[in-house]
Amino acid sequence: MFSWLGTDDRRKKEPEVFQTVSEGLKKLYKTKLLPLEESYKFHEFHSPALEDADFDNKPMVLLVGQYSTGKTSFIRYLLEQDFPGMRIGPEPTTDSFIAVMHGDTEGVIPGNALVVDPKKPFRKLNAFGNAFLNRFVCAQLPNPVLESISVIDTPGILSGEKQRISRGYDFAAVLEWFAERVDRIILLFDAHKLDISDEFSEVIKALKNHEDKIRVVLNKADQIETQQLMRVYGALMWSLGKIVNTPEVIRVYIGSFWSHPLLIPDNRKLFEAEEQDLFKDIQSLPRNAALRKLNDLIKRARLAKVHAYIISSLKKEMPAVFGKENKKKELIASLGDIYKRIEREHQISPGDFPNLKKMQDQLQAQDLNKFQPLKPKLLEAVDDMLANDIAGLMVLVRQEETQRPNAVVKGGAFDGTLDGPFGHGYGEGAGEGIDEAEWVVARDKPAYDEIFYTLSPVNGKVTGANAKKEMVKSKLPNTVLGKIWKLADIDKDGMLDDEEFALANHLIKVKLEGHELPSELPGHLVPPSKRKIAE
């Protein structure tokens, strides 16, 4: 009896099984989240509907900054080749949004043609009209970097008098649209002009809720002295702190991202380390792309749920016949109280609610009587997706990551420092002496031998206890000294001969100079008499 009830209940609780993360995201969005969005006019208030291309496209990097901060030069530096439509200069040269993507042949696709291509993730940009589409192009070219990622170049953000000349489209809204869909947002600042204009401030605020994607680059840092650079860095952090309201400090990469000689080379090592960190961050995007899309869908689902509660609450309060206009004004004015009530009734975090002022402005143009009442089944479907289906997809994300461990961005500037003497840290720390015929430890071995013979060696070896007395003088933690001992005790007899003791002291010196210890002893550090053992 009632066997159908049990079957239906089981069907609801069992998460769907998908072959790929991309396929799973598409199906969950279309069957569970999209019906809720359409019912409560989510697309009119927040963000256009997602399409298949949004789930299939390569990771995208969005570059944002004031004019002449080096955005286009940054792309040129990564690709190591010019791209169609590229213009570089001290004045505002890039007046268009340029999507730099991979293609078999070089060419430019204009905006109006771009937004009708179902294979490109830009169809919904059609809503911003011709004023924007005339300023939007796709530059295609064969480049190994673009096989893994796409890069979006943006017009330089204006300052002063130039801001008053209207662009003809909502610049901040376009950037917000891109921010929702890209994997990384790079804000570029020029070390010489840190002033954040009103338009730039508005843009940074439009990127709210995407702070996890934002990285900041302080470019052209080679043009100022070290002391000035410290002041500039501090001023930048102070300025950003006033606009980006997060308790965490935003990661700022300092460097000079173009292929010209450094004007002031004092901070070369710092720039190399910072560039390496930024490159690693960008290179990880293909590996983390599925997780990012999953994360963005969860964010979208949470906002859609809150939006449904707001719309249905307004509908519930509206009179059926008389006094509609007055009631509408009253409800819009008291929207903050409605937020608080929904927050209490449904245990929703205040951070999940849309911007109050923006929502009030949007509601002015809406007929509140045409809004839908609350439909529990639609909300239950989204809750089921978040509670069950997403957990299944998370497992699939991890499986895809392990199947593609080498899914990193390759080519262009990313390959320039991979191998050879110009790799980051080459010939430093544990890598010192890598190209030399003589054992590098031999230089300081006479000094280490003097200490070695004061430790009462027996049959040419010192015990672990005696070696420890000397090694702890370095004040390094036991965990570090333990690792050094394992690296230096090549024959694993629990004792150190004079060469192994010298090697241990060399590794202590490497660590004290601020370098990392190797996980395995490099071949050039193995004492000559022990090289057969090491093999």
XYZ file of C-alpha atoms in Angstrom:
535
model
C 0.000 0.000 0.000
C 1.213 3.498 -0.901
C 4.285 1.922 -2.518
C 4.399 4.849 -4.953
C 5.022 7.198 -2.042
C 8.178 5.355 -1.008
C 9.476 5.245 -4.596
C 8.956 8.946 -5.118
C 10.530 9.751 -1.782
C 13.571 7.620 -2.634
C 13.886 9.263 -6.045
C 14.001 12.677 -4.405
C 16.699 11.706 -1.922
C 19.021 9.896 -4.301
C 21.345 12.379 -6.020
C 21.620 12.197 -9.785
C 24.653 10.486 -11.298
C 26.628 12.380 -13.952
C 29.541 11.445 -16.198
C 31.292 14.850 -16.066
C 31.112 17.923 -13.844
C 30.187 20.118 -16.811
C 27.271 17.852 -17.792
C 26.102 17.732 -14.165
C 26.172 21.504 -13.735
C 24.198 22.041 -16.955
C 21.495 19.558 -16.015
C 21.149 20.744 -12.403
C 20.901 24.353 -13.529
C 18.262 23.676 -16.199
C 16.097 21.294 -14.161
C 16.340 22.702 -10.627
C 17.601 26.291 -10.500
C 16.371 27.826 -13.776
C 12.626 27.209 -13.028
C 13.013 29.166 -9.754
C 14.866 32.009 -11.516
C 12.242 32.307 -14.261
C 9.313 32.220 -11.856
C 10.611 35.158 -9.789
C 12.144 37.306 -12.580
C 15.677 36.725 -11.293
C 17.151 37.584 -14.700
C 15.587 41.060 -14.718
C 17.028 41.896 -11.294
C 20.404 40.177 -11.097
C 21.987 38.191 -13.904
C 20.904 36.743 -17.284
C 20.254 33.005 -17.546
C 23.309 30.775 -17.951
C 23.870 28.863 -21.185
C 25.782 25.687 -22.076
C 28.783 27.755 -23.207
C 29.068 29.214 -19.678
C 29.728 25.711 -18.343
C 31.923 24.522 -21.244
C 34.187 27.516 -21.803
C 37.860 27.697 -20.813
C 38.867 29.597 -17.671
C 38.837 33.370 -18.238
C 41.024 36.102 -16.729
C 39.575 39.638 -16.559
C 42.007 42.585 -16.467
C 40.696 45.806 -14.919
C 42.502 49.076 -14.222
C 42.754 52.779 -14.912
C 44.171 53.849 -18.260
C 47.883 53.319 -18.863
C 48.390 50.845 -16.005
C 49.735 48.221 -18.444
C 46.726 45.925 -18.989
C 47.343 45.318 -22.702
C 51.132 45.111 -22.110
C 50.426 42.478 -19.424
C 48.557 40.299 -21.967
C 51.349 40.862 -24.527
C 53.864 39.786 -21.849
C 51.948 36.553 -21.089
C 51.405 35.594 -24.746
C 54.823 36.775 -25.976
C 53.173 37.915 -29.203
C 50.911 40.714 -30.424
C 47.197 40.032 -30.763
C 44.762 41.552 -33.311
C 43.346 44.917 -32.253
C 46.140 45.525 -29.732
C 47.129 49.145 -29.086
C 49.562 50.286 -26.396
C 50.301 53.869 -25.353
C 50.461 56.267 -22.385
C 47.045 57.741 -23.274
C 43.743 55.765 -23.034
C 44.310 53.541 -26.096
C 42.134 50.474 -25.473
C 38.593 51.795 -25.940
C 36.990 48.350 -26.312
C 36.456 45.140 -24.431
C 38.705 42.614 -26.208
C 38.214 38.897 -25.543
C 41.576 37.348 -26.458
C 40.849 33.703 -27.313
C 42.396 30.767 -29.121
C 41.736 30.333 -32.842
C 43.391 28.478 -35.708
C 43.925 31.720 -37.626
C 44.422 35.319 -36.526
C 41.363 37.535 -36.815
C 38.843 39.808 -35.126
C 35.155 38.976 -34.591
C 32.981 42.086 -33.972
C 30.598 42.225 -31.002
C 27.326 41.828 -32.885
C 28.565 38.619 -34.540
C 30.064 37.410 -31.259
C 26.800 37.509 -29.292
C 24.993 35.222 -31.743
C 27.665 32.501 -31.633
C 26.312 29.681 -29.395
C 29.843 28.292 -28.851
C 31.032 31.499 -27.182
C 29.896 32.424 -23.644
C 28.893 35.987 -24.608
C 25.328 35.683 -25.970
C 23.688 37.367 -22.979
C 25.817 40.511 -23.473
C 23.264 41.347 -26.172
C 21.206 42.996 -23.403
C 23.724 45.878 -23.106
C 22.800 47.127 -26.590
C 24.657 48.444 -29.619
C 26.613 51.120 -27.723
C 28.423 48.278 -25.921
C 28.541 45.769 -28.803
C 30.289 48.337 -31.009
C 32.980 48.424 -28.318
C 33.305 44.660 -27.923
C 35.456 42.365 -30.094
C 37.055 38.936 -29.932
C 40.694 38.680 -31.000
C 41.520 35.117 -32.054
C 45.025 33.776 -32.597
C 46.938 30.487 -32.354
C 48.881 30.687 -29.097
C 49.728 27.893 -26.612
C 48.695 30.036 -23.597
C 45.214 30.536 -25.083
C 44.732 26.783 -25.436
C 44.156 26.733 -21.656
C 42.749 30.170 -20.788
C 41.106 33.217 -22.373
C 41.921 36.803 -21.366
C 39.528 39.776 -21.341
C 41.144 43.191 -21.887
C 38.984 46.141 -20.775
C 38.956 49.871 -21.572
C 41.085 51.973 -19.231
C 38.980 53.379 -16.405
C 38.894 57.137 -16.727
C 39.545 59.824 -14.153
C 38.711 63.498 -13.756
C 36.851 65.354 -16.500
C 36.830 62.380 -18.865
C 34.453 60.507 -16.565
C 31.613 62.896 -17.305
C 31.505 61.883 -20.954
C 29.069 58.978 -20.940
C 30.272 55.713 -22.438
C 26.760 55.013 -23.731
C 26.456 51.786 -21.711
C 26.647 50.788 -18.049
C 30.371 50.092 -17.674
C 30.122 48.807 -14.076
C 27.219 46.476 -15.006
C 29.214 44.979 -17.900
C 32.179 44.331 -15.581
C 29.833 42.784 -13.023
C 28.503 40.447 -15.755
C 32.060 39.369 -16.606
C 33.015 39.063 -12.919
C 30.329 36.430 -12.377
C 31.685 34.292 -15.209
C 35.469 34.660 -15.067
C 37.871 32.620 -12.939
C 40.281 35.401 -12.008
C 39.995 39.204 -11.826
C 43.298 41.090 -11.927
C 43.178 44.728 -10.794
C 46.189 46.601 -12.159
C 47.639 49.709 -10.525
C 50.449 51.922 -11.762
C 53.076 52.637 -9.082
C 53.027 56.292 -10.247
C 49.279 56.931 -10.091
C 47.517 55.356 -7.176
C 44.538 57.712 -7.128
C 41.355 55.638 -7.347
C 38.872 57.611 -9.470
C 35.117 57.623 -8.790
C 34.510 55.297 -11.737
C 37.223 52.882 -10.584
C 35.792 52.937 -7.053
C 32.335 52.160 -8.489
C 33.827 49.289 -10.521
C 35.571 47.759 -7.490
C 32.289 47.951 -5.550
C 30.530 46.222 -8.475
C 32.967 43.326 -7.991
C 31.616 42.747 -4.469
C 30.860 39.079 -3.733
C 33.722 38.088 -6.059
C 36.580 39.003 -3.702
C 37.833 35.397 -3.848
C 38.634 35.889 -7.563
C 40.416 39.252 -7.181
C 44.203 39.615 -7.328
C 45.910 43.008 -7.324
C 49.033 43.808 -9.362
C 51.165 46.864 -8.577
C 52.729 47.297 -12.013
C 55.712 49.385 -13.213
C 57.316 48.965 -9.767
C 60.796 48.975 -11.339
C 60.481 52.716 -11.974
C 60.740 53.734 -8.295
C 63.341 53.282 -5.561
C 62.892 50.714 -2.757
C 61.979 53.320 -0.112
C 59.342 54.876 -2.371
C 58.036 51.438 -3.284
C 57.370 50.694 0.392
C 55.394 53.926 0.713
C 53.461 53.270 -2.505
C 52.594 49.745 -1.365
C 51.337 51.058 1.979
C 49.270 53.775 0.283
C 47.733 51.210 -2.087
C 46.747 48.903 0.774
C 45.184 51.861 2.629
C 43.206 52.952 -0.451
C 41.968 49.426 -1.162
C 40.996 48.938 2.485
C 38.550 51.846 2.211
C 36.805 50.368 -0.853
C 37.045 46.590 -0.478
C 35.218 45.876 2.752
C 36.754 42.558 3.713
C 38.607 41.640 6.922
C 41.273 39.815 4.884
C 44.103 41.680 3.211
C 43.938 41.419 -0.587
C 46.981 39.750 -2.139
C 49.085 42.312 -4.010
C 51.752 41.212 -6.524
C 54.545 43.720 -7.117
C 56.467 43.734 -10.386
C 57.039 45.056 -13.869
C 55.072 42.976 -16.339
C 56.578 43.740 -19.706
C 59.675 42.567 -21.576
C 61.757 45.748 -21.206
C 64.902 46.058 -19.026
C 64.269 47.009 -15.394
C 64.896 50.740 -14.887
C 65.887 50.302 -11.222
C 67.042 46.682 -10.766
C 67.454 46.839 -6.940
C 64.326 44.734 -6.313
C 64.884 42.205 -9.082
C 64.686 39.188 -6.750
C 61.429 40.452 -5.232
C 59.904 40.977 -8.693
C 60.962 37.475 -9.793
C 59.421 35.864 -6.699
C 56.194 37.857 -7.082
C 55.940 37.016 -10.783
C 56.446 33.341 -10.004
C 53.622 33.410 -7.423
C 51.247 35.175 -9.829
C 52.104 32.776 -12.652
C 51.453 29.779 -10.378
C 48.063 31.261 -9.485
C 47.113 31.744 -13.158
C 48.517 28.335 -14.156
C 46.279 26.595 -11.609
C 43.077 27.951 -13.210
C 42.447 25.038 -15.655
C 42.818 22.530 -12.819
C 40.389 24.439 -10.579
C 37.936 25.522 -13.306
C 35.269 22.910 -12.514
C 35.396 23.748 -8.810
C 35.026 27.461 -9.594
C 31.935 26.828 -11.771
C 30.451 24.686 -9.016
C 31.154 27.401 -6.439
C 29.561 30.075 -8.659
C 26.441 27.944 -9.158
C 26.075 27.540 -5.373
C 26.423 31.333 -4.919
C 23.822 31.895 -7.631
C 21.419 29.361 -6.071
C 21.651 31.052 -2.655
C 20.922 34.464 -4.197
C 18.019 33.020 -6.251
C 16.468 31.565 -3.084
C 16.688 34.874 -1.226
C 15.311 36.685 -4.285
C 12.313 34.307 -4.372
C 11.556 35.030 -0.698
C 11.749 38.813 -1.303
C 9.496 38.746 -4.408
C 6.903 36.442 -2.826
C 6.827 38.580 0.370
C 6.122 41.712 -1.698
C 3.374 39.887 -3.611
C 1.777 38.741 -0.356
C 1.632 42.329 0.981
C 0.043 43.837 -2.148
C -3.707 44.638 -2.072
C -5.923 42.924 -4.655
C -7.832 45.996 -5.870
C -7.403 49.458 -4.298
C -4.363 51.470 -3.158
C -1.811 49.499 -5.149
C 0.476 52.430 -5.958
C 0.610 53.744 -2.390
C 1.235 50.266 -1.022
C 4.037 49.742 -3.564
C 5.786 52.940 -2.401
C 5.354 51.895 1.228
C 6.776 48.393 0.590
C 9.794 49.698 -1.333
C 10.536 52.217 1.439
C 10.337 49.480 4.100
C 12.320 46.885 2.102
C 15.032 46.870 4.780
C 12.467 45.641 7.351
C 11.279 42.962 4.896
C 14.914 41.813 4.572
C 15.183 41.491 8.363
C 11.918 39.557 8.591
C 12.995 37.095 5.874
C 16.370 36.773 7.592
C 14.669 35.772 10.853
C 11.989 33.496 9.354
C 14.273 31.492 7.086
C 17.606 31.738 9.011
C 19.402 33.418 6.096
C 22.724 35.200 6.515
C 22.575 39.023 5.950
C 25.458 38.639 3.450
C 23.218 36.622 1.100
C 20.824 39.525 0.472
C 21.154 41.725 -2.634
C 22.152 45.390 -2.303
C 19.214 47.227 -0.679
C 19.467 50.530 -2.594
C 19.876 48.789 -5.956
C 16.908 46.492 -5.260
C 14.718 49.478 -4.307
C 15.622 51.267 -7.549
C 14.827 48.159 -9.630
C 11.471 47.618 -7.918
C 10.296 51.103 -8.941
C 9.873 49.929 -12.547
C 8.107 46.654 -11.640
C 4.404 45.806 -11.275
C 4.387 44.114 -7.871
C 0.958 42.563 -8.539
C 2.436 40.441 -11.333
C 4.936 38.837 -8.951
C 4.473 35.146 -8.078
C 3.509 33.882 -4.612
C 5.852 31.467 -2.810
C 6.091 28.070 -4.536
C 7.548 25.602 -2.002
C 8.210 22.887 -4.653
C 10.595 25.146 -6.590
C 12.508 26.016 -3.408
C 12.588 22.351 -2.340
C 14.181 21.423 -5.687
C 16.963 23.983 -5.128
C 17.439 22.838 -1.512
C 17.674 19.228 -2.719
C 20.269 20.290 -5.305
C 22.383 22.065 -2.667
C 22.059 19.287 -0.068
C 22.475 16.178 -2.242
C 23.419 16.720 -5.891
C 26.237 19.186 -5.203
C 27.882 16.712 -2.796
C 27.935 14.092 -5.590
C 29.449 16.605 -7.995
C 32.179 17.484 -5.487
C 33.386 13.860 -5.613
C 33.412 14.063 -9.416
C 35.412 17.334 -9.276
C 38.147 15.628 -7.232
C 38.183 12.661 -9.634
C 38.601 14.947 -12.655
C 41.418 16.823 -10.882
C 43.345 13.606 -10.185
C 42.846 12.436 -13.777
C 44.365 15.692 -15.083
C 47.236 16.517 -12.688
C 49.148 18.378 -15.427
C 46.272 20.634 -16.490
C 48.235 23.891 -16.247
C 48.712 26.883 -18.524
C 51.729 26.367 -20.790
C 53.571 28.435 -23.387
C 54.440 32.133 -23.616
C 55.966 33.717 -20.513
C 54.993 30.642 -18.438
C 57.673 28.557 -20.197
C 60.378 31.236 -20.120
C 61.577 30.447 -16.595
C 60.713 26.748 -16.325
C 64.101 25.221 -17.138
C 67.687 26.416 -17.318
C 69.659 28.996 -15.369
C 66.869 31.639 -15.501
C 64.402 29.517 -13.548
C 63.314 31.087 -10.267
C 65.881 30.382 -7.538
C 68.283 28.572 -9.893
C 71.772 28.342 -8.363
C 70.535 29.652 -4.983
C 70.040 27.920 -1.651
C 70.193 24.138 -2.067
C 70.752 24.736 -5.798
C 74.045 26.565 -5.250
C 76.914 24.872 -7.087
C 74.638 22.879 -9.386
C 76.774 23.638 -12.458
C 80.170 23.352 -10.778
C 82.513 20.383 -11.142
C 83.765 20.743 -7.557
C 81.560 19.763 -4.567
C 80.170 23.092 -3.335
C 80.374 22.058 0.363
C 84.160 21.646 0.016
C 84.593 25.451 0.145
C 83.645 25.620 3.830
C 84.645 22.063 4.796
C 87.909 23.069 6.594
C 85.855 25.186 9.049
C 83.323 22.351 9.535
C 86.165 19.830 10.048
C 87.510 21.861 12.970
C 84.135 21.553 14.720
C 83.820 17.872 13.704
C 87.063 16.888 15.486
C 85.981 18.598 18.730
C 82.961 16.228 18.908
C 85.031 13.128 19.755
C 84.560 11.094 16.562
C 84.947 7.308 16.861
C 86.283 5.489 13.801
C 85.886 8.712 11.823
C 82.209 9.241 12.764
C 80.287 11.289 15.347
C 77.214 9.912 17.093
C 73.758 11.427 16.729
C 73.863 12.716 20.315
C 77.171 14.539 19.771
C 76.108 15.944 16.396
C 72.852 17.184 17.954
C 74.760 19.292 20.526
C 76.361 21.230 17.698
C 73.343 21.366 15.354
C 70.948 22.829 17.967
C 73.237 25.885 18.244
C 71.648 27.020 14.961
C 68.377 27.568 16.955
C 66.405 25.916 14.140
C 63.351 23.861 15.253
C 63.784 20.131 15.820
C 61.503 19.364 12.853
C 63.891 21.228 10.518
C 67.037 19.735 12.094
C 65.461 16.272 11.822
C 64.960 16.770 8.096
C 68.567 17.999 7.708
C 69.798 14.899 9.574
C 67.875 12.582 7.199
C 69.286 14.366 4.145
C 72.869 14.361 5.470
C 72.988 10.768 6.799
C 73.396 9.301 3.327
C 74.440 5.760 4.365
C 71.638 5.704 7.014
C 73.892 4.339 9.784
C 72.682 6.836 12.422
C 76.102 8.562 12.510
C 77.861 11.257 10.473
C 81.346 11.122 9.006
C 83.272 14.324 8.218
C 81.664 14.768 4.766
C 78.133 14.111 6.027
C 78.724 16.488 8.967
C 79.928 19.195 6.551
C 76.835 18.590 4.404
C 74.545 18.941 7.459
C 76.169 22.288 8.301
C 75.830 23.428 4.684
C 72.091 22.642 4.762
C 71.765 24.523 8.071
C 73.386 27.536 6.391
C 70.969 27.221 3.438
C 67.994 27.281 5.826
C 69.363 30.163 7.917
C 69.740 32.225 4.723
C 65.990 31.925 4.174
C 65.866 29.207 1.504
C 63.717 26.076 1.566
C 65.261 22.654 2.102
C 64.909 20.126 -0.750
C 62.630 17.120 -0.192
C 65.403 14.905 -1.611
C 69.134 15.606 -1.654
C 70.136 16.985 -5.100
C 72.893 15.034 -6.869
C 75.404 17.913 -6.745
C 75.215 18.021 -2.907
C 76.003 14.320 -2.438
C 79.633 13.997 -1.227
C 81.887 12.594 -3.993
C 82.791 9.495 -1.919
C 79.081 8.692 -1.376
C 77.773 9.075 -4.927
C 77.704 5.338 -5.591
C 75.667 4.764 -2.393
C 73.175 7.485 -3.410
C 72.678 5.839 -6.808
